[in-house]
mmCIF file with all atom_site columns, C-alpha atoms in Angstrom:
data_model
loop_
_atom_site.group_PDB
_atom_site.id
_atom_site.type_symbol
_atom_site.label_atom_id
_atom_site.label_alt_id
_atom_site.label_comp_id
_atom_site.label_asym_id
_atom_site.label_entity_id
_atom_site.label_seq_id
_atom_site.pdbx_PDB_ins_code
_atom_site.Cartn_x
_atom_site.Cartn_y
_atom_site.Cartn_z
_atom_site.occupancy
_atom_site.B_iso_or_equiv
_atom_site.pdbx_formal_charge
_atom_site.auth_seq_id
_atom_site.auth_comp_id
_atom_site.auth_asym_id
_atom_site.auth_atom_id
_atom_site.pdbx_PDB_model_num
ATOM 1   C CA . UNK A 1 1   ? 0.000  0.000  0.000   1.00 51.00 ? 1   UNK A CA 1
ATOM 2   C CA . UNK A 1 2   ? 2.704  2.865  0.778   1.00 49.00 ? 2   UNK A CA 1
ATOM 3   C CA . UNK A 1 3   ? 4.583  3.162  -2.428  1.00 52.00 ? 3   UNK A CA 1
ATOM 4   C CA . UNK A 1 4   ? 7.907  5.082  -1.802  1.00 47.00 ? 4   UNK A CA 1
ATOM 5   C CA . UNK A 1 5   ? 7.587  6.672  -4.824  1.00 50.00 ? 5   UNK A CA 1
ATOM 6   C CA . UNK A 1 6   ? 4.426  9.036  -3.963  1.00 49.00 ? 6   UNK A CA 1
ATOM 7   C CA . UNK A 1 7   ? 6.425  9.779  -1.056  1.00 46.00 ? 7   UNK A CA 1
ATOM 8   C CA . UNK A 1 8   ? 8.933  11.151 -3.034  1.00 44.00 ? 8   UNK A CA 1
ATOM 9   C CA . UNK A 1 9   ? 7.065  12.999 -5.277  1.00 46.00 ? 9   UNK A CA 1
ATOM 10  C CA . UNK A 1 10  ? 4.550  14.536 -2.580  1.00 46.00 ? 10  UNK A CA 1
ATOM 11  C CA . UNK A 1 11  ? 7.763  15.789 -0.940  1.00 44.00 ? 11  UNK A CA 1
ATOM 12  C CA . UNK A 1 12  ? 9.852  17.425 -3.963  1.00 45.00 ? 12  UNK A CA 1
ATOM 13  C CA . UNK A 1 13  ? 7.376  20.026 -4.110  1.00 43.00 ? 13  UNK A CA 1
ATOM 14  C CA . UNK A 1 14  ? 7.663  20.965 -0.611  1.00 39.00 ? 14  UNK A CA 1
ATOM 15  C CA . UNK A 1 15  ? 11.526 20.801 -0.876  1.00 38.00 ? 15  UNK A CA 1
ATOM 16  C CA . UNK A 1 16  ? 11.477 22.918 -3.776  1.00 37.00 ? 16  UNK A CA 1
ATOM 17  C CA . UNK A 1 17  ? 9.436  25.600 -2.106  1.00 38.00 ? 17  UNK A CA 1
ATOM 18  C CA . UNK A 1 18  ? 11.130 25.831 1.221   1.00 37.00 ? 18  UNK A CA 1
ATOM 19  C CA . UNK A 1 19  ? 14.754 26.534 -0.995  1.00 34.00 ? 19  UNK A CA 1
ATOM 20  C CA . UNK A 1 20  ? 13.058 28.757 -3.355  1.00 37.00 ? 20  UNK A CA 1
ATOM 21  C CA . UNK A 1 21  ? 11.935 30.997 0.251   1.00 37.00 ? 21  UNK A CA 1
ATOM 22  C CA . UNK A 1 22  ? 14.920 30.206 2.017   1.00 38.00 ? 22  UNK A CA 1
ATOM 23  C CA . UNK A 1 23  ? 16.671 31.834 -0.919  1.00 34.00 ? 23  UNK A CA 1
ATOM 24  C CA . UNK A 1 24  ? 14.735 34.716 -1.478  1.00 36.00 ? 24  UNK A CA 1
ATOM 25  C CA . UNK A 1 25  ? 15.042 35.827 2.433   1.00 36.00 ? 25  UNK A CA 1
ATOM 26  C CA . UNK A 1 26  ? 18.768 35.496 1.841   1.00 37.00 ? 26  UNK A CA 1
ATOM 27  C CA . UNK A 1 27  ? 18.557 37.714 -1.137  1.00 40.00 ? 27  UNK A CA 1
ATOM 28  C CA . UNK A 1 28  ? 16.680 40.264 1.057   1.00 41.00 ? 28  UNK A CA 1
ATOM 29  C CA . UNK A 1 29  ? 19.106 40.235 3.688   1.00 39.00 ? 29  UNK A CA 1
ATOM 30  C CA . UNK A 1 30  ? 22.102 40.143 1.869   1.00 36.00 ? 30  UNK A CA 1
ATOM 31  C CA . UNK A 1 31  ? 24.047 43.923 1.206   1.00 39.00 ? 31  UNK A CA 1
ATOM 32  C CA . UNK A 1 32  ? 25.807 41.721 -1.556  1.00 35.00 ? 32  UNK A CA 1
ATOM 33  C CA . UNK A 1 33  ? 29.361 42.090 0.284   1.00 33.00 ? 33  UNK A CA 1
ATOM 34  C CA . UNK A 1 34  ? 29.363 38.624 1.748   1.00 33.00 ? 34  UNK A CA 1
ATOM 35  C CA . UNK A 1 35  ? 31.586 36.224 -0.098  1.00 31.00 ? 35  UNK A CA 1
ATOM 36  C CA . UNK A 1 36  ? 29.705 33.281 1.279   1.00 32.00 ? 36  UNK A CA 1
ATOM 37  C CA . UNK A 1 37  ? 26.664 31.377 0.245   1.00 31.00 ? 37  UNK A CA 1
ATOM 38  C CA . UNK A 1 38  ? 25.127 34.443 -1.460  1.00 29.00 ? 38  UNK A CA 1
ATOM 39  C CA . UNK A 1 39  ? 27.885 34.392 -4.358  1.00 30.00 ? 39  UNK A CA 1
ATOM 40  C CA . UNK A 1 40  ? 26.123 33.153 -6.874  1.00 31.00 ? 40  UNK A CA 1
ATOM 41  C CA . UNK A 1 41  ? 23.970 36.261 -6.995  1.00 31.00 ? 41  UNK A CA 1
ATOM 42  C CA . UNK A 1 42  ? 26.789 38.543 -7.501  1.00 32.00 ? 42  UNK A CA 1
ATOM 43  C CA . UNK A 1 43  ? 28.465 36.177 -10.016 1.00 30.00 ? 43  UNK A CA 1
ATOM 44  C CA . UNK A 1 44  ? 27.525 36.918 -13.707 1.00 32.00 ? 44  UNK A CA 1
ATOM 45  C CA . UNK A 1 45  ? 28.859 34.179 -15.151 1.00 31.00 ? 45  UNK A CA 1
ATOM 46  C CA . UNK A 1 46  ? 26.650 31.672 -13.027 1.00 29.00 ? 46  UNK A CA 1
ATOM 47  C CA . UNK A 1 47  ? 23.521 30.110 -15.058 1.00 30.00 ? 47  UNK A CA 1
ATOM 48  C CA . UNK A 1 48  ? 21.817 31.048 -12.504 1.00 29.00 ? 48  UNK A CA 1
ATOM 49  C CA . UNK A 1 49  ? 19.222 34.253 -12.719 1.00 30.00 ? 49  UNK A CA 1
ATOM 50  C CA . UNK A 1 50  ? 19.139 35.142 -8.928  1.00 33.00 ? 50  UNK A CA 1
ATOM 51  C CA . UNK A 1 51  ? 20.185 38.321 -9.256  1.00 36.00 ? 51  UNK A CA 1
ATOM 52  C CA . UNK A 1 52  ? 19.346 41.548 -11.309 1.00 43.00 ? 52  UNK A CA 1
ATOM 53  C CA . UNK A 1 53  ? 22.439 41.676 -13.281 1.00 39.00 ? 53  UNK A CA 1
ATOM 54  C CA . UNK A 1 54  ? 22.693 38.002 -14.959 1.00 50.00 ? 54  UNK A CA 1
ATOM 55  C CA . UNK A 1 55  ? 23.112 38.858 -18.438 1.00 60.00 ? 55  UNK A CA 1
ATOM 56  C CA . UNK A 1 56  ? 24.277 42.215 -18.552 1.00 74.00 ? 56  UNK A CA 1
ATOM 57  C CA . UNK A 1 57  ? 27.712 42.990 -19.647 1.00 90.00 ? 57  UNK A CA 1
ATOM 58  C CA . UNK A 1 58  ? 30.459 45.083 -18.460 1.00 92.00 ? 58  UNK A CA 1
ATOM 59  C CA . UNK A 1 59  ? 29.712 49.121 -18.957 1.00 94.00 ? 59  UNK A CA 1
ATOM 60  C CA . UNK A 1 60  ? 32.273 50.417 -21.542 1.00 93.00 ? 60  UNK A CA 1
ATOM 61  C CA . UNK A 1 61  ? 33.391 53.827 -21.492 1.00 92.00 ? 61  UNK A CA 1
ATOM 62  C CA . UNK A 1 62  ? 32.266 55.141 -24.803 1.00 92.00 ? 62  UNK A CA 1
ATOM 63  C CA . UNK A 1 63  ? 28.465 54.543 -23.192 1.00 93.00 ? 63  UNK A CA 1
ATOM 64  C CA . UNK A 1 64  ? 29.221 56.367 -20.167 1.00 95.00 ? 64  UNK A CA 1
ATOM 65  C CA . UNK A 1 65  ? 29.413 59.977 -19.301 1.00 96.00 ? 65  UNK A CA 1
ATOM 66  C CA . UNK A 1 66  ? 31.954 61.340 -16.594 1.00 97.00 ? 66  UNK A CA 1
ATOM 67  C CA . UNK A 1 67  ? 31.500 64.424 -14.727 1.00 96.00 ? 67  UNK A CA 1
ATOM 68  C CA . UNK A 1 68  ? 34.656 64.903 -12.365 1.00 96.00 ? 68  UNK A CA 1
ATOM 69  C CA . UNK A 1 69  ? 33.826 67.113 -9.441  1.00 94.00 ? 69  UNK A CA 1
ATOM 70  C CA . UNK A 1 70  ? 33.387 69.187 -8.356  1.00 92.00 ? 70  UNK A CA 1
ATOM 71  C CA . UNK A 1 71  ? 35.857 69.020 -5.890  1.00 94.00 ? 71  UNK A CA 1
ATOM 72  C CA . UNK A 1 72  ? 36.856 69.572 -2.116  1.00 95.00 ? 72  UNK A CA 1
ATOM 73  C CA . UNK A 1 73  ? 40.285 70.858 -3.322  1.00 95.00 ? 73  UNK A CA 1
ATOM 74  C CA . UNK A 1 74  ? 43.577 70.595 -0.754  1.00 95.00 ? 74  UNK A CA 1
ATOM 75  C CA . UNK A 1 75  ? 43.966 74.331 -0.199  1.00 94.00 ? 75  UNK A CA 1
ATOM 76  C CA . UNK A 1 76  ? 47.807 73.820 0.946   1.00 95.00 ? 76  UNK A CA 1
ATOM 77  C CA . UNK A 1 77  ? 50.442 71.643 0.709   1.00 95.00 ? 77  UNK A CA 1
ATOM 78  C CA . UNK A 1 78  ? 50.197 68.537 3.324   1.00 95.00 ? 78  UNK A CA 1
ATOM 79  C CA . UNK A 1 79  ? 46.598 69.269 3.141   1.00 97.00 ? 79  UNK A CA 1
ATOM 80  C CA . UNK A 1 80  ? 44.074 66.002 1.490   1.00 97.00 ? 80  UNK A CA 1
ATOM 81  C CA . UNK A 1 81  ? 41.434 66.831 -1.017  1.00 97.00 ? 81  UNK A CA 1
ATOM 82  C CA . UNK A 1 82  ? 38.569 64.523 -2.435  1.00 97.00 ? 82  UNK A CA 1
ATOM 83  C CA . UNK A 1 83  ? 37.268 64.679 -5.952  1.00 97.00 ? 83  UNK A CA 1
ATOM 84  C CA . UNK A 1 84  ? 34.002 62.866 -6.695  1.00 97.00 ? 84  UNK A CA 1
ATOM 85  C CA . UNK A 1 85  ? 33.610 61.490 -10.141 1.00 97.00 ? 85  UNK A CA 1
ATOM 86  C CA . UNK A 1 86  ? 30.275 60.503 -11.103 1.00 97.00 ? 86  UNK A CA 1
ATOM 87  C CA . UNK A 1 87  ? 29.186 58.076 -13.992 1.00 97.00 ? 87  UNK A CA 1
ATOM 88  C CA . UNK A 1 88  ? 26.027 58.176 -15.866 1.00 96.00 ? 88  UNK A CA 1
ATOM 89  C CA . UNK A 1 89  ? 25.274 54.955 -18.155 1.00 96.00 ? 89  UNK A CA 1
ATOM 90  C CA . UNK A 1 90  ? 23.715 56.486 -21.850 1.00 95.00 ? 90  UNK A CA 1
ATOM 91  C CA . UNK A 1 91  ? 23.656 52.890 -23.120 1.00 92.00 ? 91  UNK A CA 1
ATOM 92  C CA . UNK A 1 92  ? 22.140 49.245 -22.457 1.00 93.00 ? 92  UNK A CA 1
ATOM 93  C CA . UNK A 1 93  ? 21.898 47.772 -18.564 1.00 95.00 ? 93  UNK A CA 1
ATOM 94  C CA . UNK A 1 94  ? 25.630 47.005 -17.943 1.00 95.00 ? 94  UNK A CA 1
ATOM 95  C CA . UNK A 1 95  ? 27.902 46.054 -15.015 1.00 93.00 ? 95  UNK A CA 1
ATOM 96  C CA . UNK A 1 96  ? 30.390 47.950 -12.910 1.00 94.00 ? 96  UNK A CA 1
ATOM 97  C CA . UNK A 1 97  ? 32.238 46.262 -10.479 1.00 92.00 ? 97  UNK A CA 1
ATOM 98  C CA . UNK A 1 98  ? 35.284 46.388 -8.353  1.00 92.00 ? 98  UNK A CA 1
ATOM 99  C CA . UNK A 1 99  ? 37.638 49.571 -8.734  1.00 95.00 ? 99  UNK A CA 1
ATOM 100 C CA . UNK A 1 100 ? 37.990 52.069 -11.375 1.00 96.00 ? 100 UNK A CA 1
ATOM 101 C CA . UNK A 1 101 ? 41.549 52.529 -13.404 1.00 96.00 ? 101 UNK A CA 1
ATOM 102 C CA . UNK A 1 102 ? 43.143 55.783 -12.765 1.00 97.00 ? 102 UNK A CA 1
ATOM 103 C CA . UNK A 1 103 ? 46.263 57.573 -13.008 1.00 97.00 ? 103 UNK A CA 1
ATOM 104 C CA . UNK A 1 104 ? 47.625 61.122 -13.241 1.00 97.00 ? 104 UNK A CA 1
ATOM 105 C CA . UNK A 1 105 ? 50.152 62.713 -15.382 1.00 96.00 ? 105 UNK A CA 1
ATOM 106 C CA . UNK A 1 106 ? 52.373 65.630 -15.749 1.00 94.00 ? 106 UNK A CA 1
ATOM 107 C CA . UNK A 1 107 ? 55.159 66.135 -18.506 1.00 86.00 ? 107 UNK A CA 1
ATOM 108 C CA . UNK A 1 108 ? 55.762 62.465 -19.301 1.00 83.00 ? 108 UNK A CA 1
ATOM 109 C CA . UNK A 1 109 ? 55.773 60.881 -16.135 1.00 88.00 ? 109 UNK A CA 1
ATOM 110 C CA . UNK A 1 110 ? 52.392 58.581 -15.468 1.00 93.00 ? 110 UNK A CA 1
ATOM 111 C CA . UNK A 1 111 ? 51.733 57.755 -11.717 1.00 96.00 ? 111 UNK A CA 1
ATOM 112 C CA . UNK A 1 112 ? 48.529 54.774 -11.039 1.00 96.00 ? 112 UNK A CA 1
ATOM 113 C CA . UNK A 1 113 ? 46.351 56.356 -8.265  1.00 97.00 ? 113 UNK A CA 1
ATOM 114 C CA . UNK A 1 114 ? 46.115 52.716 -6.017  1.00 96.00 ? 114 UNK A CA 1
ATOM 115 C CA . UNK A 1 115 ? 42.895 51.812 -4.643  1.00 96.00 ? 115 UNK A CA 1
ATOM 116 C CA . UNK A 1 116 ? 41.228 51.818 -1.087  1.00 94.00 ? 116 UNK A CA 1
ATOM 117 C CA . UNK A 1 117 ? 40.873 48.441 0.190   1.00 86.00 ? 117 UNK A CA 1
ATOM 118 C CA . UNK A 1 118 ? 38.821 49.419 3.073   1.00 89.00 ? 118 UNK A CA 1
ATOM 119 C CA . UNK A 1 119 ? 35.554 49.089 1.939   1.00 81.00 ? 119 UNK A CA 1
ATOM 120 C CA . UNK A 1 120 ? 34.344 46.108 -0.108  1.00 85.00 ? 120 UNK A CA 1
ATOM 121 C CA . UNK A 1 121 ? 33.819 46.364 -3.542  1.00 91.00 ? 121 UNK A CA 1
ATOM 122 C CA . UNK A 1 122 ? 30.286 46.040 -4.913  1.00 89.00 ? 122 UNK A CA 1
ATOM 123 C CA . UNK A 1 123 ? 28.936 44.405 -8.174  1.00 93.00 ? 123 UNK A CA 1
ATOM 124 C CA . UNK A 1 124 ? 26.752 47.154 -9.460  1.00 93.00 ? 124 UNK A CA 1
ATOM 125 C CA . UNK A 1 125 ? 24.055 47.077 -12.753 1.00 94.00 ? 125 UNK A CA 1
ATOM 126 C CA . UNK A 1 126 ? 23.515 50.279 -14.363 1.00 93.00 ? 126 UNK A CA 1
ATOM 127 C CA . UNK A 1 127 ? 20.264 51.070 -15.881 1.00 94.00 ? 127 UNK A CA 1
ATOM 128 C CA . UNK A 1 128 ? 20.115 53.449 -18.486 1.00 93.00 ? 128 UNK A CA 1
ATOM 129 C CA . UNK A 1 129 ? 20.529 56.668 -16.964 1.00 94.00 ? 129 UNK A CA 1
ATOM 130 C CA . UNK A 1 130 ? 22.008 55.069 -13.536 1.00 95.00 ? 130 UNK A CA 1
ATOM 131 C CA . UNK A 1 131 ? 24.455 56.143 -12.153 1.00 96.00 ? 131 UNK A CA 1
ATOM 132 C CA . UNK A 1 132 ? 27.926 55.524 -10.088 1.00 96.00 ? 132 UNK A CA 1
ATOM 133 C CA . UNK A 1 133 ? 30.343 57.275 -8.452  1.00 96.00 ? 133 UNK A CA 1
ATOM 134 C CA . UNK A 1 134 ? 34.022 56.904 -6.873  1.00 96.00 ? 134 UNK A CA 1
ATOM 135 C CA . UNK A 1 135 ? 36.239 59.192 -5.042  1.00 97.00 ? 135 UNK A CA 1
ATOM 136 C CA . UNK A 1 136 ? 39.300 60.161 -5.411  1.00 98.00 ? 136 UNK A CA 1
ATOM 137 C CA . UNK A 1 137 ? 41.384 60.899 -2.306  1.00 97.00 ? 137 UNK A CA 1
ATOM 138 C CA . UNK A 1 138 ? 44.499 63.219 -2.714  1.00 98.00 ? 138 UNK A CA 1
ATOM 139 C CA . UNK A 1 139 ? 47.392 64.750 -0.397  1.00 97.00 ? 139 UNK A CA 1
ATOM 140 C CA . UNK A 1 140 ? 48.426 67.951 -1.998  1.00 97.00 ? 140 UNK A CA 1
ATOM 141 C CA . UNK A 1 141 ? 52.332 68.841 -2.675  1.00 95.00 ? 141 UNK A CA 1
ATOM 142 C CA . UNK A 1 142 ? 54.602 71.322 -2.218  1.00 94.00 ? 142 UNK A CA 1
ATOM 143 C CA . UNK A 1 143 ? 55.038 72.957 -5.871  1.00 91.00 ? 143 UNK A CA 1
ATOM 144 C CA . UNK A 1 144 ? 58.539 72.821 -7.421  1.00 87.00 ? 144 UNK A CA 1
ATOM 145 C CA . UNK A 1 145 ? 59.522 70.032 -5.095  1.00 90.00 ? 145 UNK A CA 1
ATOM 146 C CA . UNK A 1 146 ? 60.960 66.848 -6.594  1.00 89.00 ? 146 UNK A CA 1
ATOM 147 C CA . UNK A 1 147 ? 58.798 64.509 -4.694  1.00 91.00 ? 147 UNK A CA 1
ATOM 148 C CA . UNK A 1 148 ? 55.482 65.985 -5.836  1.00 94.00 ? 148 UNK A CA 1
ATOM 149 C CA . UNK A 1 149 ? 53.960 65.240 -8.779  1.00 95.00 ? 149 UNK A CA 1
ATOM 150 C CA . UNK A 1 150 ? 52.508 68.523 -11.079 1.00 95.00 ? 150 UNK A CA 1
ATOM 151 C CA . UNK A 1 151 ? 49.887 66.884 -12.530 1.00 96.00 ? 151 UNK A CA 1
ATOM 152 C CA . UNK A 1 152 ? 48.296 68.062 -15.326 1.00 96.00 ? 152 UNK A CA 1
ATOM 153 C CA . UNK A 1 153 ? 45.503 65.345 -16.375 1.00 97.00 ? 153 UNK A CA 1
ATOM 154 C CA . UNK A 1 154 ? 43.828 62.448 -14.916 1.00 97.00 ? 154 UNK A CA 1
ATOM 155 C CA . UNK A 1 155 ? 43.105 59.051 -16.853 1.00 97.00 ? 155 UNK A CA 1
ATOM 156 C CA . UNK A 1 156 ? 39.799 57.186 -16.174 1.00 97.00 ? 156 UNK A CA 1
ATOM 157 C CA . UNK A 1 157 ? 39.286 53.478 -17.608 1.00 96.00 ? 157 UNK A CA 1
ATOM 158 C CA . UNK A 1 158 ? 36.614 50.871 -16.764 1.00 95.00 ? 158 UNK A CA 1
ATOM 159 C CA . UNK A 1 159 ? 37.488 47.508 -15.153 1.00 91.00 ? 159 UNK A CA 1
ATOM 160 C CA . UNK A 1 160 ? 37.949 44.905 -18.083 1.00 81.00 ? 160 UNK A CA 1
ATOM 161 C CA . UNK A 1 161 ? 38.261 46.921 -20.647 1.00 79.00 ? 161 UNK A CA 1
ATOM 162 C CA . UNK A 1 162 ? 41.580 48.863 -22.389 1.00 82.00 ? 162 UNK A CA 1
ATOM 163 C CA . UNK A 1 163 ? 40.451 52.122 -23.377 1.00 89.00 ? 163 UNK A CA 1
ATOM 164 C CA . UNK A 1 164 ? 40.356 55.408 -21.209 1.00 94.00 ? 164 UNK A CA 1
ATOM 165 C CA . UNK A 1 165 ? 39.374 58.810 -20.919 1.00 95.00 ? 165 UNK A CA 1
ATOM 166 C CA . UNK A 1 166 ? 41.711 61.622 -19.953 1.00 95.00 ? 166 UNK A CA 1
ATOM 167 C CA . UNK A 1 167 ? 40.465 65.149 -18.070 1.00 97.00 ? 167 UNK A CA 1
ATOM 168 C CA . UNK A 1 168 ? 42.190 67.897 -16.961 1.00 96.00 ? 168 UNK A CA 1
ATOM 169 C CA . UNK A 1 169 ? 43.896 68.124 -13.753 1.00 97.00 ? 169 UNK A CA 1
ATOM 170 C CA . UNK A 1 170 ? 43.729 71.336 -11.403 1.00 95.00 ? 170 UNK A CA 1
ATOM 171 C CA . UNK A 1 171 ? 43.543 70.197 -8.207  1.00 96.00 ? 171 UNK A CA 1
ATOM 172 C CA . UNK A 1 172 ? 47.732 71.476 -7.783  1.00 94.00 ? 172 UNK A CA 1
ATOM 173 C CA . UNK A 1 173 ? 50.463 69.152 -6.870  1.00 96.00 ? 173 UNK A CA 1
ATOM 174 C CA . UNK A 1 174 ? 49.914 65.520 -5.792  1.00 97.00 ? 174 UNK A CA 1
ATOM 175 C CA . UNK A 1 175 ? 52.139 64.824 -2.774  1.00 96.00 ? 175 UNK A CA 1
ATOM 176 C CA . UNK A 1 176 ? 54.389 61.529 -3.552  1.00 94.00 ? 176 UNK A CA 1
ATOM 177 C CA . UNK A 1 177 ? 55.059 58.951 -1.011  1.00 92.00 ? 177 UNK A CA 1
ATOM 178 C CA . UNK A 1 178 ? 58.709 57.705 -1.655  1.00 90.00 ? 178 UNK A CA 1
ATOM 179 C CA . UNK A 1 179 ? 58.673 60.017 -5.130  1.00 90.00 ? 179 UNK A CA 1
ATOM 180 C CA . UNK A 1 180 ? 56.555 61.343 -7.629  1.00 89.00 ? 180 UNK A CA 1
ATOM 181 C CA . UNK A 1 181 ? 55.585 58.464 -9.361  1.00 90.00 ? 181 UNK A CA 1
ATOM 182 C CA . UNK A 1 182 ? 54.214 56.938 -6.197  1.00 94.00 ? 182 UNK A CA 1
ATOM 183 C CA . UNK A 1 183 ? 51.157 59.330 -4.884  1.00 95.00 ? 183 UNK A CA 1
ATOM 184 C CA . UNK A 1 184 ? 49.703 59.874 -1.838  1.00 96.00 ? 184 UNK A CA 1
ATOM 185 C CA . UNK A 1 185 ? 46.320 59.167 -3.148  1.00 97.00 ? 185 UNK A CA 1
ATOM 186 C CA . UNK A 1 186 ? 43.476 56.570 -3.727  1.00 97.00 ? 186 UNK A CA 1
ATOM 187 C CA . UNK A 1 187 ? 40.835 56.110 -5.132  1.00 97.00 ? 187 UNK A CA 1
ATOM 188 C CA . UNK A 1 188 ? 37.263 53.873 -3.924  1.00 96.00 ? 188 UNK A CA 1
ATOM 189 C CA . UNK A 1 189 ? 35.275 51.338 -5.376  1.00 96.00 ? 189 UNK A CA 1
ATOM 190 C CA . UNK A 1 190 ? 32.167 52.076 -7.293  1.00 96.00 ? 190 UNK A CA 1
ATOM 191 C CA . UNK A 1 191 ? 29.278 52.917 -5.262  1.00 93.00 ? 191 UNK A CA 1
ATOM 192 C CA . UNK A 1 192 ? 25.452 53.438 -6.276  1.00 89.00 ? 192 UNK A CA 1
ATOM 193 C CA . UNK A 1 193 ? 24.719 56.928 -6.836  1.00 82.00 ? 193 UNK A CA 1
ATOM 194 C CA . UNK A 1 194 ? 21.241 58.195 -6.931  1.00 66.00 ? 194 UNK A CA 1
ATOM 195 C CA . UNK A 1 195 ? 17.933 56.210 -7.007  1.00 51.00 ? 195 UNK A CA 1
#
C-alpha cells in the first residue's frame, strides 16, 4: 500500500518551495558584500538568474558619461582633497564592479592612483541613466619640489576593458610617497549613486 515513490514525489514540491523561500530571504538580507553562500547572486557568469544583473555585460566607457567634481580641493600643501567622479550609463543595462583605473600625469611621467581596500567592492548594474560614483582621495604637494607630482591630467578606464578617458587636472600638486611616481592618493570602489 505505501509506495515510496508518492512519497517522493509529494515531498519534492515541498523541498522545492522551502529553498526557493529560504533563498529569497537570503537575497533580502544580503548587502551583496558577503563572499559566502550568497555568491552566486553577484556572479555573472553563473547560469543562474538570482540576481538583477545576470546577463548584462560590463559598462564600456564610450556609453558612459563622466562628470569629475566638483571638488573639495587641498587648499595647501600637506593638506588632502577629495574629488568625486560621477558616472552616468547612456547605453544598455551594464555592469560595474570592483575599482575604477586611474592615473595622473604631468610632462611624461604617469603615476597609477592605487585603490582603497577598506571598503568592499560592490557588483553594481547600471540602468540606463544610472548612475555611479568613486572618489578620489588626494594629499596635496609642495610645488617645485621633486617629490610631488605637477599633474596636469587624470586618466579614467573601466574595469575589463583597455580604453580610457583623460580630463584635466587642477587640483595642484599631488604629494608623492617615496617620489613622484608613487602618490599619496586613492581612489574607492564604485558605489550606487542616486535612485
Amino acid at each position: 500500500r505505501h509506495d515510496p515513490r508518492n512519497h517522493s514525489m509529494r515531498a519534492r514540491p515541498i523541498i522545492v518551495t522551502t529553498l526557493t523561500a529560504a533563498l529569497l530571504l537570503t537575497a533580502c538580507g544580503s548587502d551583496g558584500s558577503d563572499s559566502g553562500n550568497s555568491g552566486n547572486k553577484n556572479s555573472g557568469s553563473s547560469g543562474h538568474s538570482e540576481g538583477k544583473d545576470t546577463g548584462s555585460s560590463a559598462c564600456t566607457i564610450g556609453d558612459v558619461e563622466i562628470q569629475v567634481g566638483p571638488a573639495n580641493t587641498a587648499p595647501a600643501a600637506g593638506d588632502t582633497g577629495n574629488v568625486p567622479v560621477t558616472l552616468t550609463n547612456r547605453g544598455a543595462a551594464c555592469t560595474l564592479e570592483g575599482f575604477p583605473a586611474v592615473s595622473l600625469s604631468a610632462d611624461g611621467t604617469t603615476a597609477t592612483v592605487p585603490e582603497d581596500r577598506t571598503a568592499e567592492p560592490q557588483r553594481l548594474t547600471l540602468a540606463e541613466d544610472g548612475t555611479a560614483s568613486f572618489t578620489l582621495t588626494y594629499v596635496r604637494g609642495k610645488e617645485e619640489d621633486a617629490r610631488s607630482l605637477a599633474a596636469t591630467s587624470l586618466r579614467i578606464g573601466l574595469p575589463g576593458a583597455d580604453d580610457s578617458r583623460d580630463f584635466e587636472w587642477s587640483y595642484g600638486p599631488v604629494q608623492g610617497r617615496r617620489d613622484a611616481s608613487d602618490p599619496d592618493a586613492s581612489v574607492t570602489a564604485f558605489q550606487q549613486a542616486g535612485d
